[in-house]
Coordinates of C-alpha atoms in Angstrom, one line a residue:
Chain A
M29 CA -0.2 0.4 -0.2
Q30 CA 0.9 3.7 -0.9
T31 CA 1.3 6.2 1.2
A32 CA -0.9 9.1 0.8
I33 CA 0.3 11.1 4.2
E34 CA 3.3 10.8 5.9
V35 CA 3.5 12.9 8.9
T36 CA 7.4 12.5 10.8
D37 CA 7.8 14.0 15.1
L38 CA 4.8 16.6 14.3
T39 CA 5.8 18.9 16.7
V40 CA 3.4 22.3 17.2
A41 CA 3.2 24.8 19.8
Y42 CA 1.1 28.1 21.0
R43 CA 3.6 30.4 22.9
D44 CA 4.9 28.0 26.2
T45 CA 1.9 25.1 25.4
P46 CA 2.5 22.4 23.3
V47 CA -0.8 21.4 20.7
L48 CA 1.0 18.2 19.1
W49 CA 4.0 16.7 20.5
D50 CA 5.9 14.9 18.6
V51 CA 2.7 12.9 15.9
D52 CA 3.5 10.8 14.0
I53 CA 0.5 9.5 11.8
S54 CA 0.6 7.5 8.3
V55 CA -2.1 7.7 6.1
P56 CA -2.4 4.6 3.2
R57 CA -3.3 5.8 0.0
G58 CA -7.5 5.4 -0.3
V59 CA -8.5 5.4 2.3
L60 CA -11.2 6.8 4.4
M61 CA -9.9 8.2 7.6
A62 CA -10.7 10.1 11.3
I63 CA -9.6 12.0 13.5
V64 CA -10.7 11.7 17.3
G65 CA -9.2 13.5 20.4
P66 CA -11.4 15.4 23.0
N67 CA -11.7 19.4 22.5
G68 CA -9.3 20.6 22.3
A69 CA -6.4 17.7 21.2
G70 CA -5.1 19.9 18.8
K71 CA -7.4 18.1 15.9
T72 CA -7.6 21.6 13.5
T73 CA -4.3 22.5 14.3
L74 CA -2.8 19.0 13.3
I75 CA -5.0 18.9 9.6
K76 CA -3.8 23.2 10.2
A77 CA 0.1 21.2 11.0
M78 CA -0.1 19.7 7.5
L79 CA -0.7 21.9 4.8
G80 CA 1.4 24.7 6.4
L81 CA -1.2 26.7 7.8
V82 CA -0.1 26.7 11.1
R83 CA 3.8 26.9 11.3
A84 CA 5.6 23.8 13.7
A85 CA 7.7 23.8 15.8
A86 CA 9.4 20.2 14.3
G87 CA 9.1 17.8 12.2
R88 CA 7.0 16.9 8.5
T89 CA 4.3 16.6 6.3
L90 CA 4.9 14.0 3.6
I91 CA 1.7 14.3 0.4
E92 CA 2.5 11.2 -1.1
G93 CA 6.3 11.4 -0.8
K94 CA 7.0 15.4 -1.0
P95 CA 5.9 17.8 0.6
Y96 CA 3.2 19.9 0.8
A97 CA 4.8 22.7 -1.0
E98 CA 5.5 21.7 -3.4
Q99 CA 2.5 18.7 -3.4
R100 CA -0.2 21.5 -2.8
R101 CA -1.9 20.7 -6.3
L102 CA -3.1 17.1 -5.2
V103 CA -4.9 18.0 -2.2
G104 CA -8.2 19.7 -1.4
Y105 CA -9.4 21.7 1.4
V106 CA -12.2 21.5 3.8
P107 CA -12.1 24.4 6.7
Q108 CA -14.7 24.6 9.0
R109 CA -17.4 26.6 7.8
G110 CA -17.6 28.5 10.9
S111 CA -14.3 30.6 9.3
V112 CA -15.3 33.0 7.1
D113 CA -17.9 35.6 7.2
W114 CA -21.3 34.2 4.9
D115 CA -22.3 37.5 4.6
F116 CA -20.0 38.6 1.2
P117 CA -21.2 39.8 -1.1
A118 CA -21.1 36.8 -3.0
S119 CA -22.6 33.2 -4.8
V120 CA -22.6 30.4 -5.0
L121 CA -21.0 29.2 -7.6
D122 CA -18.7 32.3 -7.5
V123 CA -17.7 30.7 -3.7
V124 CA -17.2 26.7 -5.7
M125 CA -15.1 28.1 -8.3
M126 CA -12.5 29.0 -5.8
G127 CA -11.8 25.8 -5.9
R128 CA -10.0 26.9 -9.5
Y129 CA -7.7 29.4 -8.1
G130 CA -4.9 27.3 -7.4
E131 CA -5.6 25.7 -11.3
L132 CA -6.1 29.6 -13.1
G133 CA -3.0 30.9 -11.4
W134 CA -1.9 34.7 -11.3
F135 CA -4.4 37.6 -13.3
R136 CA -6.4 35.1 -14.5
R137 CA -9.8 35.6 -14.6
P138 CA -12.5 32.6 -14.7
G139 CA -14.0 32.4 -17.3
R140 CA -16.6 29.6 -18.8
R141 CA -14.7 26.7 -17.9
E142 CA -15.1 27.3 -14.1
R143 CA -18.5 27.4 -14.2
E144 CA -18.7 24.5 -16.1
L145 CA -16.6 22.9 -13.5
A146 CA -17.3 24.3 -10.5
F147 CA -21.8 23.6 -11.5
E148 CA -20.4 20.3 -12.3
A149 CA -19.2 20.4 -8.4
L150 CA -22.7 21.8 -7.1
Q151 CA -24.2 18.6 -9.3
K152 CA -22.2 16.1 -7.1
V153 CA -23.7 17.4 -3.7
K154 CA -26.8 17.9 -5.0
M155 CA -26.4 22.5 -4.8
Q156 CA -26.8 23.2 -9.2
D157 CA -30.4 24.3 -7.9
F158 CA -28.8 27.2 -5.6
A159 CA -25.4 27.9 -8.0
D160 CA -26.9 31.6 -7.9
R161 CA -28.5 32.1 -4.8
Q162 CA -26.8 34.7 -2.8
I163 CA -24.5 32.9 0.5
S164 CA -26.1 34.4 2.6
Q165 CA -29.0 33.0 2.5
L166 CA -27.4 29.3 3.1
S167 CA -28.6 26.5 6.3
G168 CA -25.8 25.0 8.0
G169 CA -25.9 22.2 5.6
Q170 CA -26.0 24.3 2.3
Q171 CA -23.2 25.7 3.2
Q172 CA -20.9 22.7 4.0
R173 CA -22.0 21.0 0.2
V174 CA -20.4 24.5 -1.2
F175 CA -17.8 24.2 0.3
L176 CA -17.1 20.5 0.2
A177 CA -18.4 21.5 -4.5
R178 CA -15.1 24.1 -3.5
A179 CA -13.3 21.1 -3.0
L180 CA -14.4 18.8 -5.0
V181 CA -13.7 21.1 -8.1
Q182 CA -9.9 21.8 -7.4
D183 CA -10.0 17.8 -8.1
A184 CA -6.8 16.7 -5.3
R185 CA -6.1 12.9 -4.9
V186 CA -6.1 14.1 -0.9
Y187 CA -8.4 15.7 0.3
V188 CA -8.9 16.8 4.1
M189 CA -11.9 18.2 5.8
D190 CA -11.8 19.5 9.4
E191 CA -15.9 18.9 11.1
P192 CA -17.4 18.4 7.6
F193 CA -20.1 17.0 9.9
A194 CA -21.1 19.6 12.8
G195 CA -24.0 21.4 12.7
V196 CA -25.9 19.8 9.6
D197 CA -29.0 17.5 10.1
A198 CA -29.6 14.1 9.6
V199 CA -30.0 13.9 6.4
T200 CA -27.6 15.6 4.9
E201 CA -25.0 13.6 6.6
R202 CA -25.9 10.7 5.4
A203 CA -25.6 12.7 1.5
I204 CA -21.6 14.3 2.8
V205 CA -20.9 10.1 4.3
T206 CA -22.4 8.9 0.5
L207 CA -20.0 11.1 -1.3
L208 CA -17.3 10.6 1.3
Q209 CA -17.6 7.6 0.0
E210 CA -17.3 7.9 -3.3
L211 CA -14.5 9.6 -3.1
R212 CA -12.5 7.0 -1.8
S213 CA -14.5 4.3 -4.6
A214 CA -12.1 6.9 -6.6
G215 CA -9.5 5.8 -5.0
K216 CA -8.6 9.5 -3.2
T217 CA -6.9 9.8 0.3
V218 CA -9.6 11.5 2.5
V219 CA -8.6 13.0 6.1
V220 CA -11.6 13.8 8.3
V221 CA -12.0 15.5 12.1
H222 CA -15.1 14.3 13.2
H223 CA -16.6 15.3 17.0
D224 CA -19.0 11.6 16.9
L225 CA -17.4 8.2 18.3
Q226 CA -20.6 6.6 17.4
T227 CA -20.6 7.4 13.9
T228 CA -16.6 6.2 14.2
P229 CA -16.8 2.7 13.1
E230 CA -19.6 3.2 10.4
Y231 CA -18.6 6.2 8.4
F232 CA -14.3 5.1 8.3
D233 CA -12.0 2.6 7.1
W234 CA -9.5 3.9 9.7
V235 CA -8.9 6.0 12.1
T236 CA -6.6 8.3 14.5
L237 CA -7.0 8.7 18.1
L238 CA -5.5 12.4 18.8
N239 CA -4.8 13.6 21.9
V240 CA -1.9 16.1 22.2
R241 CA 0.2 13.1 21.0
T242 CA -1.0 10.2 18.4
I243 CA -2.8 7.8 21.0
A244 CA -3.6 4.5 17.8
S245 CA -3.8 5.5 14.1
G246 CA -4.4 3.0 12.0
P247 CA -7.7 0.5 10.2
V248 CA -10.8 1.2 12.5
N249 CA -11.6 -2.2 13.7
E250 CA -7.8 -2.8 15.5
V251 CA -6.9 1.2 17.1
F252 CA -10.6 1.6 17.5
T253 CA -9.8 -0.9 20.8
E254 CA -11.7 0.5 24.6
E255 CA -8.3 0.3 25.8
N256 CA -7.5 2.6 23.4
L257 CA -10.5 5.3 23.8
R258 CA -9.6 5.5 27.7
K259 CA -5.7 6.7 26.8
T260 CA -7.9 9.2 24.8
Y261 CA -10.3 10.1 26.2
G262 CA -8.4 9.3 30.2
S263 CA -10.2 9.8 33.1
R264 CA -13.5 10.7 31.8
V265 CA -14.3 7.9 30.1
G266 CA -12.1 5.5 32.7
F267 CA -15.5 7.8 35.5
V268 CA -18.2 7.2 33.2
A269 CA -16.6 3.3 32.4
G270 CA -16.6 2.6 36.2
I271 CA -20.2 3.9 37.1
D272 CA -21.5 2.5 33.5
S273 CA -21.4 -1.5 36.0
G274 CA -18.2 -2.0 36.4
L275 CA -18.1 -2.5 32.5
A276 CA -14.1 -1.8 31.8
S277 CA -13.1 -4.3 34.9
A278 CA -15.4 -6.3 32.8
P279 CA -13.7 -10.0 31.5
G280 CA -15.0 -11.5 29.2
H281 CA -15.4 -8.4 28.0
Q282 CA -15.7 -8.8 23.7
R283 CA -13.2 -5.3 21.9
A284 CA -15.3 -5.0 19.6
P285 CA -19.3 -4.6 22.2
G286 CA -17.1 -3.4 24.9
S287 CA -15.7 -0.4 22.9
R288 CA -19.0 0.7 21.6
S289 CA -20.8 0.5 25.0
I290 CA -17.8 2.7 26.3
V291 CA -19.1 5.5 22.9
N292 CA -22.3 4.6 24.3
S293 CA -21.4 6.5 27.8
I294 CA -18.9 8.9 26.8
E295 CA -22.4 10.0 24.4
R296 CA -24.7 10.5 27.5
I297 CA -22.0 13.0 29.5
Chain B
M15 CA -28.7 74.9 -12.1
E16 CA -26.3 77.8 -11.8
M17 CA -23.9 75.6 -9.3
I18 CA -23.2 72.9 -12.9
V19 CA -22.5 75.7 -15.1
M20 CA -19.8 77.1 -13.5
L21 CA -18.8 73.5 -12.5
F22 CA -18.0 73.6 -16.4
S23 CA -17.0 76.7 -17.1
D24 CA -15.3 77.8 -13.8
Y25 CA -12.0 76.2 -13.9
T26 CA -11.0 75.8 -10.0
L27 CA -13.7 74.8 -9.2
R28 CA -13.5 72.1 -12.2
S29 CA -10.5 70.7 -10.7
I30 CA -12.0 70.6 -7.0
A31 CA -14.7 68.5 -8.7
L32 CA -12.1 66.5 -10.8
G33 CA -10.0 65.3 -7.8
A34 CA -13.0 65.0 -5.6
A35 CA -14.7 62.8 -8.4
G36 CA -11.1 60.9 -8.4
L37 CA -10.6 60.1 -4.9
G38 CA -14.7 59.4 -5.1
I39 CA -14.3 56.6 -6.7
V40 CA -10.9 55.4 -5.6
S41 CA -11.7 55.4 -2.0
G42 CA -15.0 54.1 -2.6
I43 CA -13.8 51.6 -4.5
L44 CA -10.8 50.6 -2.0
G45 CA -13.7 50.4 1.1
C46 CA -15.2 47.7 0.3
F47 CA -12.4 46.0 1.1
A48 CA -11.5 47.4 4.1
V49 CA -16.0 46.5 4.9
L50 CA -16.0 43.3 4.5
R51 CA -12.3 42.6 5.3
R52 CA -14.0 44.3 8.8
Q53 CA -10.6 46.7 9.3
A54 CA -13.0 50.0 9.5
L55 CA -10.9 50.6 11.9
L56 CA -7.8 51.0 10.3
G57 CA -8.9 53.1 7.8
D58 CA -9.2 55.6 10.9
A59 CA -6.1 55.1 11.6
M60 CA -3.5 54.5 9.2
S61 CA -5.4 58.6 7.7
H62 CA -5.1 59.9 11.6
A63 CA -1.4 58.8 11.5
A64 CA -0.9 60.1 9.0
L65 CA -0.6 63.9 10.2
P66 CA 2.6 63.2 11.9
G67 CA 3.8 62.3 8.5
I68 CA 2.6 64.9 6.3
V69 CA 4.9 67.9 9.0
L70 CA 7.9 66.3 9.4
A71 CA 7.6 66.6 5.2
F72 CA 7.3 69.7 5.8
M73 CA 9.7 70.2 8.4
L74 CA 12.9 67.9 5.7
T75 CA 12.2 69.6 3.2
G76 CA 10.3 72.8 3.1
S77 CA 8.2 72.0 0.6
R78 CA 4.2 71.7 0.6
A79 CA 4.6 70.4 -3.2
P80 CA 1.9 67.3 -2.8
L81 CA 3.7 64.0 -3.8
T82 CA 6.2 65.2 -0.6
L83 CA 3.3 65.3 1.6
T84 CA 1.4 62.3 0.2
L85 CA 5.0 60.7 0.3
G86 CA 4.9 61.4 4.0
A87 CA 1.3 61.2 4.5
A88 CA 2.0 57.6 3.1
I89 CA 4.7 56.7 5.3
A90 CA 3.8 57.3 8.2
G91 CA 0.2 56.0 8.0
W92 CA 2.1 52.8 6.6
L93 CA 4.0 52.9 10.3
G94 CA 1.0 53.1 12.4
A95 CA -0.7 50.2 10.6
L96 CA 2.6 48.2 11.2
A97 CA 2.6 49.9 14.5
V98 CA -0.9 48.4 15.3
L99 CA 0.0 45.1 13.6
T100 CA 3.2 44.2 16.5
I101 CA 0.9 45.6 18.9
V102 CA -1.1 43.0 18.8
R103 CA 1.5 40.4 17.3
M104 CA 3.9 40.2 20.5
S105 CA 1.5 41.8 22.9
R106 CA -2.3 41.0 25.3
I107 CA -3.7 43.7 24.3
K108 CA -6.6 43.6 21.5
E109 CA -7.2 45.1 17.9
D110 CA -9.3 47.8 19.2
S111 CA -6.6 48.5 22.2
A112 CA -4.3 48.8 19.2
F113 CA -6.5 49.8 16.5
G114 CA -7.0 53.6 19.5
I115 CA -4.2 53.1 20.7
V116 CA -2.3 54.1 17.4
L117 CA -4.7 56.8 16.3
S118 CA -4.6 59.1 19.6
V119 CA -0.5 58.4 20.1
F120 CA -0.4 59.6 16.2
F121 CA -2.7 61.8 16.0
A122 CA -1.4 63.7 19.1
L123 CA 2.4 63.6 17.9
G124 CA 0.9 64.9 14.9
M125 CA -0.8 67.9 16.6
V126 CA 2.4 68.9 18.6
L127 CA 4.2 69.4 15.7
L128 CA 1.4 71.0 14.3
T129 CA 1.1 74.0 16.9
M130 CA 5.4 73.7 17.3
L131 CA 5.1 74.9 12.9
Q132 CA 3.1 77.9 14.3
R133 CA 4.6 78.6 17.3
S134 CA 8.0 79.0 14.7
G135 CA 6.6 81.4 12.9
Q136 CA 7.3 79.7 9.9
G137 CA 4.9 81.0 7.6
G138 CA 5.8 78.3 4.7
Q139 CA 3.1 76.5 7.5
A140 CA -0.1 77.7 5.2
G141 CA -2.2 75.9 4.8
L142 CA -0.6 72.3 6.7
N143 CA -3.4 73.0 8.9
T144 CA -5.7 72.3 6.1
Y145 CA -4.8 68.6 6.2
L146 CA -6.5 68.4 8.9
F147 CA -10.1 69.0 8.4
G148 CA -9.4 69.0 4.5
Q149 CA -9.8 72.8 2.2
A150 CA -11.3 72.2 -1.3
A151 CA -10.9 75.3 -2.3
A152 CA -7.0 75.0 -2.0
L153 CA -6.8 72.1 -5.1
I154 CA -4.5 73.1 -7.7
T155 CA -3.6 71.7 -11.0
S156 CA -1.2 69.7 -9.7
D157 CA -2.6 68.1 -7.0
V158 CA -5.3 66.5 -8.8
I159 CA -2.8 65.1 -11.5
T160 CA -1.4 63.5 -7.8
I161 CA -5.1 62.1 -7.2
T162 CA -4.9 61.3 -10.3
V163 CA -1.8 60.0 -11.5
L164 CA -1.8 57.3 -7.4
G165 CA -5.5 57.0 -7.8
A166 CA -5.5 55.1 -11.9
I167 CA -1.7 53.2 -10.3
V168 CA -4.2 51.9 -7.4
L169 CA -7.2 50.6 -9.3
V170 CA -4.5 49.3 -12.1
L171 CA -3.2 46.9 -9.2
L172 CA -6.7 45.7 -8.0
A173 CA -7.9 45.0 -11.2
L174 CA -5.0 43.0 -11.5
F175 CA -5.4 41.3 -8.5
W176 CA -8.9 41.3 -7.6
K177 CA -9.3 37.5 -7.7
E178 CA -6.8 37.2 -4.9
F179 CA -8.4 40.2 -3.5
Q180 CA -11.1 37.9 -3.3
L181 CA -10.8 35.2 -2.0
L182 CA -8.1 36.5 0.8
S183 CA -11.7 38.6 1.8
F184 CA -13.2 35.8 1.8
D185 CA -11.3 32.9 2.8
P186 CA -7.6 33.6 3.8
E187 CA -7.1 30.0 5.3
Y188 CA -7.6 28.6 2.1
A189 CA -6.2 31.0 0.1
A190 CA -2.9 29.9 1.8
S191 CA -4.1 26.0 1.3
L192 CA -4.1 26.9 -2.2
G193 CA 0.0 28.1 -2.1
Y194 CA -1.3 31.8 -2.6
P195 CA 1.5 34.1 -0.3
V196 CA -1.1 35.3 2.2
R197 CA 0.6 37.4 4.1
I198 CA 2.2 38.6 1.5
L199 CA -0.9 40.2 -1.0
D200 CA -2.4 41.4 2.6
V201 CA 0.3 43.8 2.8
L202 CA -0.2 44.8 -1.0
L203 CA -3.7 45.3 -0.2
T204 CA -3.3 47.4 3.0
S205 CA -1.1 49.2 1.1
L206 CA -3.5 50.0 -1.7
I207 CA -6.0 51.2 1.4
V208 CA -3.3 52.9 2.5
M209 CA -2.8 55.1 -1.3
A210 CA -6.6 55.2 -0.5
I211 CA -5.8 57.9 2.3
V212 CA -3.5 59.5 1.3
I213 CA -4.9 60.9 -1.4
G214 CA -7.3 62.9 -0.4
L215 CA -6.0 63.9 3.1
Q216 CA -6.0 67.0 1.2
L217 CA -9.1 67.8 0.9
V218 CA -11.4 65.6 3.4
G219 CA -8.9 65.6 5.9
V220 CA -7.2 62.8 8.2
V221 CA -10.3 63.1 11.0
L222 CA -12.4 62.8 8.8
M223 CA -11.3 60.2 5.5
S224 CA -12.1 57.0 7.2
A225 CA -15.5 57.7 6.5
M226 CA -14.7 58.0 2.2
L227 CA -13.6 54.3 3.3
V228 CA -16.0 52.8 5.1
A229 CA -19.8 54.7 4.2
P230 CA -19.0 54.5 0.6
A231 CA -19.4 50.5 1.6
V232 CA -21.6 49.6 3.6
A233 CA -24.5 52.1 1.4
A234 CA -23.4 50.2 -1.3
R235 CA -23.6 46.8 -0.2
Q236 CA -27.0 47.7 1.2
W237 CA -27.9 47.6 -2.9
T238 CA -26.2 43.8 -4.4
N239 CA -24.9 40.8 -3.3
R240 CA -21.9 41.3 -5.7
L241 CA -18.6 42.2 -5.4
S242 CA -18.2 43.9 -8.1
T243 CA -21.3 45.6 -8.6
M244 CA -20.1 46.9 -5.0
A245 CA -17.3 48.0 -6.5
L246 CA -18.6 50.1 -8.6
L247 CA -21.3 51.4 -6.5
A248 CA -19.4 52.6 -4.2
G249 CA -16.9 53.9 -6.5
S250 CA -20.1 56.3 -7.4
F251 CA -21.5 57.2 -4.1
G252 CA -17.8 57.9 -3.4
A253 CA -17.6 60.1 -6.2
V254 CA -21.2 61.7 -6.0
A255 CA -20.7 62.5 -2.3
G256 CA -17.2 63.5 -2.9
V257 CA -18.0 66.6 -6.6
V258 CA -21.8 67.9 -4.1
G259 CA -19.8 68.2 -1.3
A260 CA -16.8 69.7 -2.8
V261 CA -18.1 72.0 -4.8
I262 CA -20.7 73.3 -1.8
S263 CA -17.9 73.8 0.0
A264 CA -15.7 75.7 -1.8
T265 CA -18.8 78.0 -3.2
G266 CA -20.0 78.6 0.5
R267 CA -18.5 80.6 3.0
G268 CA -14.9 78.5 3.4
L269 CA -16.5 75.4 4.5
S270 CA -13.9 72.5 5.8
T271 CA -14.5 70.3 2.6
G272 CA -14.6 67.7 5.1
P273 CA -17.1 67.0 6.8
V274 CA -19.4 68.1 4.4
I275 CA -18.5 65.8 2.3
V276 CA -18.7 63.4 5.3
V277 CA -22.3 64.8 5.5
C278 CA -23.9 64.1 2.1
I279 CA -21.7 60.5 1.8
S280 CA -23.6 59.8 5.5
F281 CA -27.2 60.6 3.5
V282 CA -26.5 58.4 1.1
V283 CA -25.4 54.9 3.3
L284 CA -29.0 55.9 6.0
V285 CA -31.6 56.3 2.3
S286 CA -29.5 53.1 1.6
L287 CA -30.4 51.5 4.9
L288 CA -33.3 52.7 5.0
V289 CA -35.2 51.7 1.3
A290 CA -32.4 49.3 -0.1
P291 CA -34.9 46.0 -1.6
G292 CA -33.8 43.3 0.4
R293 CA -31.7 43.9 2.5
G294 CA -33.3 48.0 4.0
L295 CA -35.5 48.3 6.7
L296 CA -38.0 49.5 4.9
W297 CA -37.7 47.0 3.0
E298 CA -37.9 44.1 5.5
W299 CA -40.8 45.8 7.6
L300 CA -43.1 45.8 5.1
H301 CA -42.0 42.1 3.8
H302 CA -42.3 41.2 7.8
Q303 CA -45.7 42.6 7.2
V304 CA -47.5 41.0 4.6
N305 CA -45.5 36.8 5.3
Q306 CA -47.4 37.9 8.6
R307 CA -51.1 38.9 6.9
R308 CA -50.2 35.9 4.5
F309 CA -49.4 33.9 7.1
A310 CA -52.2 34.8 9.3
S311 CA -54.7 34.0 5.6
E312 CA -53.7 30.8 5.1
R313 CA -54.1 29.6 8.6
H314 CA -58.2 31.0 8.8
K315 CA -58.9 29.0 5.9

């Protein structure tokens, strides 16, 4: 299996506090990977550091074997939708066309070809009817799909997404998952910052558990275990599992169902 | 009516109108980016910061040439902007406080220098305090040429980097992920805003110049959802307010131009806030009434 993303010894600090410490991750090509961890674990910082948006104190990231700076064309980034002002004067199509700006380069304006590509990308996220809509009139789920379309129009090989499921309804979440799985089927590598442990094993086939350090990283069925989740979420899980009829200490528990009930108890907090 | 005839026949009035129109177009268009990037305060800080630059430029060179003073204003304005950015980055002081500090420190320094100059009795200082609130009547042909040339440079650069500035204003992080040198683009756009400010200082003055940047853009945003249309509208609003204000000020009894222009553009803003379709307050109220009526009648069916 070839490696799509190789993160080595990545350390990021804000002032004196390390936000990421010595993170190593290796993502094979063609997987759908979730990055999970508690609040403040550095999930967003990790993907921003991978893309060079946050300065790393140490470490490096290789995309398909070369530094990110040389491989930008291969990477499509989907930031958190709350990171921009949606009252900006632009239409849905205008925003999606921004995905072509890297390819266009300096001084060239988007033209008919860019409009066509943007419209195709909107069809993939089922937003084609909204092409001329002003972006301030979109719902949260629609905003998210516009951001996805903007990344799709880049026709990247690696996609990096920051919480695409945050604040979207169940129908949109389904639609996004289907889209992500289609991307994987097309041989793309997709890395997603994810918050919902419950759906992690269902949606993803690869997972990185992060809490400042990498706790574990690998196939979901090997890595997404009760023990690793406890290491990632710390005392909170222990505490909850403790009152939850001594689940954690129950000897004969199988790994998969065990992790599922831990997940349930975390969800219930 | 008489005034319109004069506008085309009177030489002084014509150059004033031309200068004010040029300034209005440039500051209106650049102002759109300042407003959309939430940098309205930056404009205010930079224009106040320009005052010591103007006075120092005069003290050092002894020249009142518009280009010399404009250069001094630009350098000082730039230092002001840089000071704000440095304070925010190096200390725990928040952006709004940093703007407040820089604005008042630079402006105070400018006023001290200006009064020193007055005391020392250098007759040549005459005209420098028109930079406080602007004086359209003092505008001469060489000033108009300076405004036009600098304004043209600003607009050409803006047109060249339009796509990049649009992306930078909407989503700088995404721009960085595409490989654009966001820091350099940021410096370039801020420099263009500084230029737009300094070319208006003689006409509008340092105290109210930021209104020429912010007000046309705010008014224009009410009428459109497209960036290009917004820029064109803001430029037109700025030009109209500039010409009307400058002409009133020049023909009136020695009124300072800045305040008159600002009153004109404020009127445009007021009308836009009230009646613009879609975003206007009046429009929203009507829309609300119609909806209420409709829902009420549907419930009773």
